[in-house]
mmCIF file of C-alpha atoms and ligand atoms in Angstrom:
data_model
loop_
_atom_site.group_PDB
_atom_site.id
_atom_site.type_symbol
_atom_site.label_atom_id
_atom_site.label_comp_id
_atom_site.label_asym_id
_atom_site.label_seq_id
_atom_site.Cartn_x
_atom_site.Cartn_y
_atom_site.Cartn_z
ATOM 1 C CA ASN E 8 42.898 42.677 8.483
ATOM 2 C CA LYS E 9 41.637 40.165 5.919
ATOM 3 C CA ALA E 10 43.641 37.209 7.243
ATOM 4 C CA LYS E 11 42.264 37.719 10.741
ATOM 5 C CA ARG E 12 38.704 37.923 9.452
ATOM 6 C CA MET E 13 39.242 34.637 7.622
ATOM 7 C CA TYR E 14 40.417 32.857 10.760
ATOM 8 C CA PHE E 15 37.897 34.199 13.259
ATOM 9 C CA HIS E 16 34.790 34.885 11.191
ATOM 10 C CA ASN E 17 34.355 31.968 8.875
ATOM 11 C CA PRO E 18 30.872 32.155 7.291
ATOM 12 C CA MET E 19 30.462 28.416 7.888
ATOM 13 C CA TRP E 20 30.506 28.885 11.685
ATOM 14 C CA PRO E 21 29.924 32.547 12.549
ATOM 15 C CA GLY E 22 30.560 33.600 16.131
ATOM 16 C CA GLU E 23 32.837 30.757 17.111
ATOM 17 C CA ALA E 24 36.407 29.549 16.710
ATOM 18 C CA HIS E 25 38.260 26.592 18.136
ATOM 19 C CA SER E 26 41.803 27.199 19.384
ATOM 20 C CA LEU E 27 44.809 24.908 19.542
ATOM 21 C CA ALA E 28 48.109 26.006 21.055
ATOM 22 C CA VAL E 29 50.719 26.248 18.269
ATOM 23 C CA GLU E 30 54.196 24.965 19.119
ATOM 24 C CA LYS E 31 55.723 25.653 15.726
ATOM 25 C CA ILE E 32 54.672 26.627 12.198
ATOM 26 C CA LEU E 33 56.156 23.995 9.887
ATOM 27 C CA PHE E 34 54.865 25.155 6.483
ATOM 28 C CA LYS E 35 52.877 28.074 5.148
ATOM 29 C CA GLU E 36 52.433 28.795 1.446
ATOM 30 C CA ARG E 37 49.749 29.868 -0.968
ATOM 31 C CA SER E 38 49.021 27.281 -3.686
ATOM 32 C CA GLU E 39 47.131 27.993 -6.881
ATOM 33 C CA TYR E 40 43.889 27.249 -4.962
ATOM 34 C CA GLN E 41 44.300 27.973 -1.253
ATOM 35 C CA GLU E 42 46.576 28.825 1.639
ATOM 36 C CA VAL E 43 48.250 25.658 2.942
ATOM 37 C CA LEU E 44 49.429 25.662 6.560
ATOM 38 C CA VAL E 45 50.978 22.907 8.692
ATOM 39 C CA PHE E 46 51.778 23.424 12.353
ATOM 40 C CA GLU E 47 52.858 21.349 15.307
ATOM 41 C CA SER E 48 50.195 21.701 17.997
ATOM 42 C CA ALA E 49 50.774 21.285 21.708
ATOM 43 C CA THR E 50 48.241 18.475 22.178
ATOM 44 C CA TYR E 51 46.911 17.131 18.835
ATOM 45 C CA GLY E 52 50.149 16.434 16.935
ATOM 46 C CA LYS E 53 50.666 18.015 13.524
ATOM 47 C CA VAL E 54 47.723 19.853 11.994
ATOM 48 C CA LEU E 55 46.817 20.622 8.335
ATOM 49 C CA VAL E 56 44.875 23.838 7.676
ATOM 50 C CA LEU E 57 43.540 25.022 4.283
ATOM 51 C CA ASP E 58 42.343 28.632 3.953
ATOM 52 C CA GLY E 59 42.097 28.895 7.732
ATOM 53 C CA ILE E 60 39.980 25.720 8.079
ATOM 54 C CA LEU E 61 41.394 22.758 9.961
ATOM 55 C CA GLN E 62 41.390 19.651 7.737
ATOM 56 C CA LEU E 63 43.000 17.137 10.063
ATOM 57 C CA SER E 64 45.043 16.628 13.197
ATOM 58 C CA GLU E 65 47.232 13.586 13.778
ATOM 59 C CA LYS E 66 45.414 12.776 16.993
ATOM 60 C CA ASP E 67 41.866 12.479 15.666
ATOM 61 C CA GLU E 68 42.214 11.946 11.874
ATOM 62 C CA CYS E 69 41.540 8.248 12.530
ATOM 63 C CA ALA E 70 37.884 8.944 13.342
ATOM 64 C CA TYR E 71 37.153 10.859 10.139
ATOM 65 C CA GLN E 72 39.207 8.783 7.673
ATOM 66 C CA GLU E 73 38.137 5.391 9.036
ATOM 67 C CA MET E 74 34.439 6.293 9.104
ATOM 68 C CA ILE E 75 34.274 7.976 5.687
ATOM 69 C CA ALA E 76 35.999 4.952 4.097
ATOM 70 C CA HIS E 77 34.516 1.965 5.915
ATOM 71 C CA LEU E 78 30.893 3.160 6.248
ATOM 72 C CA PRO E 79 30.415 2.777 2.469
ATOM 73 C CA LEU E 80 32.906 -0.034 1.792
ATOM 74 C CA CYS E 81 31.551 -2.300 4.545
ATOM 75 C CA SER E 82 27.993 -1.736 3.300
ATOM 76 C CA ILE E 83 28.492 -3.658 0.033
ATOM 77 C CA LYS E 84 29.991 -7.048 -0.744
ATOM 78 C CA SER E 85 33.430 -7.190 -2.427
ATOM 79 C CA PRO E 86 33.876 -3.604 -3.653
ATOM 80 C CA LYS E 87 36.258 -3.535 -6.638
ATOM 81 C CA ASN E 88 36.484 -0.043 -8.161
ATOM 82 C CA VAL E 89 36.545 3.002 -5.902
ATOM 83 C CA LEU E 90 36.896 6.749 -6.488
ATOM 84 C CA VAL E 91 38.048 9.294 -3.903
ATOM 85 C CA VAL E 92 37.269 12.963 -4.511
ATOM 86 C CA GLY E 93 39.643 15.316 -2.652
ATOM 87 C CA GLY E 94 41.503 13.484 0.101
ATOM 88 C CA GLY E 95 44.946 14.629 -1.090
ATOM 89 C CA ASP E 96 46.484 13.860 2.306
ATOM 90 C CA GLY E 97 46.156 10.127 1.524
ATOM 91 C CA GLY E 98 44.441 9.123 4.783
ATOM 92 C CA VAL E 99 41.302 7.828 3.083
ATOM 93 C CA LEU E 100 43.473 5.836 0.633
ATOM 94 C CA ARG E 101 45.256 4.248 3.601
ATOM 95 C CA GLU E 102 41.882 3.071 4.940
ATOM 96 C CA ILE E 103 40.561 1.865 1.566
ATOM 97 C CA SER E 104 43.689 -0.233 1.136
ATOM 98 C CA ARG E 105 42.536 -2.496 4.000
ATOM 99 C CA HIS E 106 39.950 -3.964 1.584
ATOM 100 C CA SER E 107 41.586 -6.776 -0.347
ATOM 101 C CA SER E 108 38.652 -7.151 -2.785
ATOM 102 C CA ILE E 109 39.461 -3.726 -4.258
ATOM 103 C CA GLU E 110 41.275 -3.679 -7.605
ATOM 104 C CA LEU E 111 41.304 0.011 -8.551
ATOM 105 C CA ILE E 112 41.448 3.158 -6.401
ATOM 106 C CA ASP E 113 41.162 6.388 -8.414
ATOM 107 C CA ILE E 114 41.743 9.638 -6.547
ATOM 108 C CA CYS E 115 41.080 13.126 -7.918
ATOM 109 C CA GLU E 116 42.600 15.929 -5.823
ATOM 110 C CA ILE E 117 42.705 19.482 -7.123
ATOM 111 C CA ASP E 118 45.769 20.735 -5.248
ATOM 112 C CA LYS E 119 49.176 19.098 -5.753
ATOM 113 C CA MET E 120 50.576 21.116 -2.860
ATOM 114 C CA VAL E 121 48.305 19.228 -0.415
ATOM 115 C CA ILE E 122 49.740 15.914 -1.659
ATOM 116 C CA ASP E 123 53.359 17.106 -1.460
ATOM 117 C CA VAL E 124 52.865 18.598 2.004
ATOM 118 C CA SER E 125 51.264 15.395 3.247
ATOM 119 C CA LYS E 126 54.132 13.279 1.917
ATOM 120 C CA LYS E 127 56.553 15.529 3.810
ATOM 121 C CA PHE E 128 54.719 16.103 7.104
ATOM 122 C CA PHE E 129 52.076 13.360 7.397
ATOM 123 C CA PRO E 130 53.772 10.104 6.330
ATOM 124 C CA GLU E 131 51.229 8.051 8.303
ATOM 125 C CA LEU E 132 48.521 9.362 5.980
ATOM 126 C CA ALA E 133 50.481 9.731 2.742
ATOM 127 C CA VAL E 134 51.414 6.037 3.003
ATOM 128 C CA GLY E 135 48.020 5.528 1.318
ATOM 129 C CA PHE E 136 49.557 6.660 -2.004
ATOM 130 C CA GLU E 137 52.004 3.740 -1.938
ATOM 131 C CA ASP E 138 49.305 1.152 -2.606
ATOM 132 C CA PRO E 139 49.852 0.003 -6.233
ATOM 133 C CA ARG E 140 46.074 -0.010 -6.815
ATOM 134 C CA VAL E 141 46.027 3.811 -6.411
ATOM 135 C CA HIS E 142 45.839 5.983 -9.552
ATOM 136 C CA LEU E 143 46.319 9.683 -8.839
ATOM 137 C CA HIS E 144 44.643 12.365 -10.958
ATOM 138 C CA VAL E 145 45.513 15.955 -10.092
ATOM 139 C CA GLY E 146 42.643 18.198 -11.173
ATOM 140 C CA ASP E 147 39.148 19.473 -10.479
ATOM 141 C CA ALA E 148 36.826 16.596 -9.592
ATOM 142 C CA VAL E 149 33.987 18.241 -11.512
ATOM 143 C CA GLU E 150 36.000 17.936 -14.736
ATOM 144 C CA PHE E 151 37.295 14.449 -13.880
ATOM 145 C CA ILE E 152 33.880 12.940 -13.195
ATOM 146 C CA ARG E 153 32.442 14.302 -16.459
ATOM 147 C CA ASN E 154 34.643 11.910 -18.453
ATOM 148 C CA ILE E 155 34.073 8.734 -16.438
ATOM 149 C CA PRO E 156 32.298 5.823 -18.207
ATOM 150 C CA GLU E 157 28.837 5.132 -16.784
ATOM 151 C CA GLY E 158 28.688 2.608 -13.960
ATOM 152 C CA LYS E 159 32.461 2.403 -13.457
ATOM 153 C CA TYR E 160 32.599 2.506 -9.650
ATOM 154 C CA ASP E 161 31.206 0.371 -6.835
ATOM 155 C CA ALA E 162 31.824 3.189 -4.358
ATOM 156 C CA ILE E 163 32.662 6.897 -4.414
ATOM 157 C CA ILE E 164 33.982 8.722 -1.345
ATOM 158 C CA VAL E 165 33.819 12.510 -1.382
ATOM 159 C CA ASP E 166 36.452 13.708 1.078
ATOM 160 C CA SER E 167 36.342 17.334 0.062
ATOM 161 C CA SER E 168 36.657 20.650 1.843
ATOM 162 C CA ASP E 169 33.798 22.808 3.086
ATOM 163 C CA PRO E 170 31.748 24.495 0.339
ATOM 164 C CA VAL E 171 33.704 27.758 0.437
ATOM 165 C CA GLY E 172 36.552 27.900 -2.111
ATOM 166 C CA PRO E 173 37.410 25.153 -4.634
ATOM 167 C CA ALA E 174 34.816 22.716 -3.266
ATOM 168 C CA GLN E 175 31.809 24.995 -3.863
ATOM 169 C CA GLU E 176 30.484 22.991 -6.827
ATOM 170 C CA LEU E 177 30.873 19.694 -5.001
ATOM 171 C CA VAL E 178 27.672 20.179 -2.992
ATOM 172 C CA GLU E 179 25.519 21.153 -5.974
ATOM 173 C CA ARG E 180 23.014 19.033 -7.848
ATOM 174 C CA PRO E 181 24.867 18.601 -11.186
ATOM 175 C CA PHE E 182 27.852 17.097 -9.348
ATOM 176 C CA PHE E 183 25.667 14.564 -7.513
ATOM 177 C CA GLU E 184 24.035 13.655 -10.826
ATOM 178 C CA MET E 185 27.435 12.920 -12.345
ATOM 179 C CA LEU E 186 28.455 10.868 -9.302
ATOM 180 C CA ALA E 187 25.296 8.783 -9.541
ATOM 181 C CA LYS E 188 25.980 8.081 -13.240
ATOM 182 C CA ALA E 189 29.532 7.005 -12.465
ATOM 183 C CA LEU E 190 28.246 4.394 -9.995
ATOM 184 C CA ARG E 191 27.051 0.909 -10.937
ATOM 185 C CA PRO E 192 23.467 -0.082 -10.008
ATOM 186 C CA GLY E 193 23.459 -0.597 -6.230
ATOM 187 C CA GLY E 194 26.733 1.366 -5.940
ATOM 188 C CA VAL E 195 27.339 3.634 -2.945
ATOM 189 C CA LEU E 196 28.351 7.225 -2.283
ATOM 190 C CA CYS E 197 29.696 8.584 1.010
ATOM 191 C CA ASN E 198 29.914 12.328 1.181
ATOM 192 C CA MET E 199 31.374 14.506 3.928
ATOM 193 C CA ALA E 200 28.351 16.390 5.259
ATOM 194 C CA GLU E 201 29.209 18.936 7.908
ATOM 195 C CA SER E 202 27.990 19.231 11.490
ATOM 196 C CA MET E 203 24.506 18.515 12.795
ATOM 197 C CA TRP E 204 25.068 21.188 15.480
ATOM 198 C CA LEU E 205 25.813 23.916 12.946
ATOM 199 C CA HIS E 206 24.410 22.992 9.557
ATOM 200 C CA THR E 207 21.060 21.205 9.709
ATOM 201 C CA HIS E 208 19.814 23.507 6.965
ATOM 202 C CA LEU E 209 22.696 22.611 4.631
ATOM 203 C CA ILE E 210 22.355 18.918 5.511
ATOM 204 C CA ASP E 211 18.624 19.058 4.760
ATOM 205 C CA ASP E 212 19.325 20.652 1.354
ATOM 206 C CA MET E 213 21.995 18.079 0.478
ATOM 207 C CA ILE E 214 19.788 15.169 1.522
ATOM 208 C CA SER E 215 16.811 16.436 -0.506
ATOM 209 C CA VAL E 216 19.022 16.731 -3.583
ATOM 210 C CA CYS E 217 20.416 13.226 -3.011
ATOM 211 C CA GLN E 218 16.960 11.722 -2.532
ATOM 212 C CA LYS E 219 15.949 13.006 -5.963
ATOM 213 C CA ILE E 220 19.013 11.491 -7.620
ATOM 214 C CA PHE E 221 19.815 8.317 -5.673
ATOM 215 C CA LYS E 222 16.858 5.991 -5.978
ATOM 216 C CA GLY E 223 18.256 3.280 -3.686
ATOM 217 C CA SER E 224 18.552 4.717 -0.191
ATOM 218 C CA VAL E 225 19.816 7.898 1.487
ATOM 219 C CA HIS E 226 20.997 8.044 5.113
ATOM 220 C CA TYR E 227 22.854 10.356 7.470
ATOM 221 C CA ALA E 228 25.565 9.156 9.855
ATOM 222 C CA TRP E 229 27.945 11.035 12.118
ATOM 223 C CA ALA E 230 31.082 10.666 14.201
ATOM 224 C CA SER E 231 32.914 12.555 16.900
ATOM 225 C CA VAL E 232 35.980 14.443 15.616
ATOM 226 C CA PRO E 233 37.097 16.838 18.379
ATOM 227 C CA THR E 234 39.088 19.230 16.164
ATOM 228 C CA TYR E 235 36.295 19.842 13.630
ATOM 229 C CA PRO E 236 33.886 22.749 14.291
ATOM 230 C CA SER E 237 31.459 21.704 17.070
ATOM 231 C CA GLY E 238 33.352 18.425 17.492
ATOM 232 C CA VAL E 239 31.307 16.259 15.134
ATOM 233 C CA ILE E 240 31.210 15.568 11.411
ATOM 234 C CA GLY E 241 28.486 13.926 9.351
ATOM 235 C CA PHE E 242 28.316 11.759 6.261
ATOM 236 C CA ILE E 243 25.554 11.326 3.696
ATOM 237 C CA LEU E 244 25.358 7.753 2.431
ATOM 238 C CA CYS E 245 23.451 7.070 -0.784
ATOM 239 C CA SER E 246 22.955 4.101 -3.052
ATOM 240 C CA THR E 247 21.833 3.998 -6.670
ATOM 241 C CA GLU E 248 18.872 1.972 -7.891
ATOM 242 C CA GLY E 249 19.738 -1.712 -8.057
ATOM 243 C CA PRO E 250 20.519 -4.389 -5.494
ATOM 244 C CA PRO E 251 19.309 -2.807 -2.204
ATOM 245 C CA VAL E 252 21.898 -1.523 0.277
ATOM 246 C CA ASP E 253 21.129 -1.486 4.000
ATOM 247 C CA PHE E 254 23.793 0.946 5.215
ATOM 248 C CA ARG E 255 22.855 0.494 8.865
ATOM 249 C CA ASN E 256 23.925 -3.139 8.991
ATOM 250 C CA PRO E 257 27.344 -3.805 7.440
ATOM 251 C CA VAL E 258 27.132 -6.842 5.110
ATOM 252 C CA ASN E 259 30.904 -6.739 4.628
ATOM 253 C CA PRO E 260 32.015 -6.466 8.277
ATOM 254 C CA ILE E 261 35.582 -5.301 8.786
ATOM 255 C CA GLU E 262 36.187 -7.880 11.504
ATOM 256 C CA LYS E 263 35.742 -10.655 8.902
ATOM 257 C CA LEU E 264 37.823 -9.063 6.150
ATOM 258 C CA GLN E 265 40.994 -10.938 5.479
ATOM 259 C CA GLY E 266 43.953 -8.707 6.350
ATOM 260 C CA ALA E 267 41.933 -5.593 7.258
ATOM 261 C CA LEU E 268 42.890 -5.615 10.916
ATOM 262 C CA GLU E 269 46.454 -6.892 10.445
ATOM 263 C CA HIS E 270 47.185 -3.857 8.245
ATOM 264 C CA GLN E 271 50.363 -1.813 8.869
ATOM 265 C CA ARG E 272 48.333 0.331 11.232
ATOM 266 C CA GLU E 273 45.604 -0.734 13.650
ATOM 267 C CA LEU E 274 42.047 0.570 13.363
ATOM 268 C CA LYS E 275 41.633 3.118 16.119
ATOM 269 C CA PHE E 276 38.004 4.157 15.783
ATOM 270 C CA TYR E 277 35.917 2.115 13.351
ATOM 271 C CA ASN E 278 34.326 -1.253 14.134
ATOM 272 C CA SER E 279 30.941 -2.764 13.257
ATOM 273 C CA GLN E 280 29.354 -1.437 16.452
ATOM 274 C CA MET E 281 30.479 2.127 15.675
ATOM 275 C CA HIS E 282 29.139 1.617 12.144
ATOM 276 C CA ARG E 283 25.644 0.769 13.388
ATOM 277 C CA ALA E 284 25.704 3.450 16.088
ATOM 278 C CA ALA E 285 26.658 6.178 13.588
ATOM 279 C CA PHE E 286 23.126 6.158 12.132
ATOM 280 C CA ALA E 287 21.373 6.916 15.448
ATOM 281 C CA LEU E 288 20.256 10.540 15.315
ATOM 282 C CA PRO E 289 19.381 13.016 18.096
ATOM 283 C CA SER E 290 15.732 14.088 18.160
ATOM 284 C CA PHE E 291 16.495 17.683 17.132
ATOM 285 C CA VAL E 292 18.216 16.391 13.970
ATOM 286 C CA ARG E 293 15.213 14.244 13.077
ATOM 287 C CA LYS E 294 13.037 17.310 13.503
ATOM 288 C CA GLU E 295 15.198 19.881 11.698
ATOM 289 C CA VAL E 296 16.371 17.694 8.835
ATOM 290 C CA LYS E 297 12.883 17.281 7.425
ATOM 291 C CA SER E 298 13.961 15.314 4.385
ATOM 292 C CA LEU E 299 15.225 12.395 6.515
HETATM 293 N N1 LIG Z 313 41.148 14.121 4.738
HETATM 294 C C1 LIG Z 313 41.244 15.510 5.017
HETATM 295 C C2 LIG Z 313 40.011 16.182 4.939
HETATM 296 C C3 LIG Z 313 39.585 17.014 4.006
HETATM 297 S S1 LIG Z 313 40.617 17.359 2.714
HETATM 298 C C4 LIG Z 313 39.696 18.013 1.409
HETATM 299 C C5 LIG Z 313 40.519 18.062 0.107
HETATM 300 O O1 LIG Z 313 39.617 18.327 -0.967
HETATM 301 C C6 LIG Z 313 41.617 19.124 0.043
HETATM 302 O O2 LIG Z 313 42.851 18.509 -0.138
HETATM 303 C C7 LIG Z 313 41.214 19.991 -1.164
HETATM 304 O O3 LIG Z 313 42.334 20.478 -1.907
HETATM 305 C C8 LIG Z 313 40.363 19.022 -1.978
HETATM 306 N N2 LIG Z 313 39.421 19.651 -2.915
HETATM 307 C C9 LIG Z 313 38.685 20.771 -2.739
HETATM 308 N N3 LIG Z 313 37.974 21.065 -3.834
HETATM 309 C C10 LIG Z 313 38.246 20.091 -4.759
HETATM 310 C C11 LIG Z 313 37.819 19.852 -6.105
HETATM 311 N N4 LIG Z 313 36.967 20.694 -6.733
HETATM 312 N N5 LIG Z 313 38.301 18.761 -6.750
HETATM 313 C C12 LIG Z 313 39.167 17.900 -6.131
HETATM 314 N N6 LIG Z 313 39.612 18.106 -4.859
HETATM 315 C C13 LIG Z 313 39.165 19.179 -4.176
HETATM 316 C C14 LIG Z 313 38.226 17.585 4.208
HETATM 317 C C15 LIG Z 313 38.070 18.162 5.566
HETATM 318 C C16 LIG Z 313 36.678 18.513 5.935
HETATM 319 C C17 LIG Z 313 36.629 19.616 6.969
HETATM 320 C C18 LIG Z 313 35.331 19.684 7.661
HETATM 321 N N7 LIG Z 313 35.130 20.951 8.313
#
């Protein structure tokens, strides 16, 4: 039936599926946008699934959330205004809140059910919403970004779902153009960018689009996240024209940030060495992602 096809034959990774033993289904409901599922797994803690695609597990969310937040924020000095697109679980907010220079954290998540479910089942992530600098906007990021004054943000983090469903438009050129406008000169974007084992074609397309729009620099980084398809996830890092940004060498190292390591929760994955290492690419990626 249709549900089975969705789980086992996702067009993003045909011919493969990753299994986790389910101890107990904790929540399953259809929101206005997608099917939201939370289950207790046997070995990875609680797991959030949207439309049959795993979004996070308690065991390895640290790798994704820490990297997607600190790769951009440690690449510029004293970030002040930040926007998160998607990220309704709050995990990226929790990481951003380690940066004491930040004054404003806007987040635009389309699906209120994701936020409510996270507050109920993932308090270690949803704690991110408690930071008083956070301003929540529930709606489509494409609409939200259209009305943002030019140059408002120092950094934008796109923590959105795969480009099937409500996130389709978030990998297209007009969206990147709006993001670039919303950034100050020398501002940075970090965008979730799929797996180098599965999607070099998609990565190549996204990078070529970004190179046309972001006149500073464009780089690809990656991290190991065992519960994501093929066990890795990538990030595209871009900067707008202006003061140059050298993403590969953090100018705002986390180890020197006042309070960043004494936060309510320790950093489990990210450090300056992981930051630098994330930009090293296998030879096949260099070859297949021609735009790099
Ligand atoms: N931190 C968990 C990882 C995610 S969550 C992606 C979020 O993006 C979801 O909560 C989804 O509701 C939201 N989203 C999707 N489309 C939009 C949109 N148009 N506007 C605003 N928010 C949106 C990503 C996991 C990546 C999985 C890799 N395979």
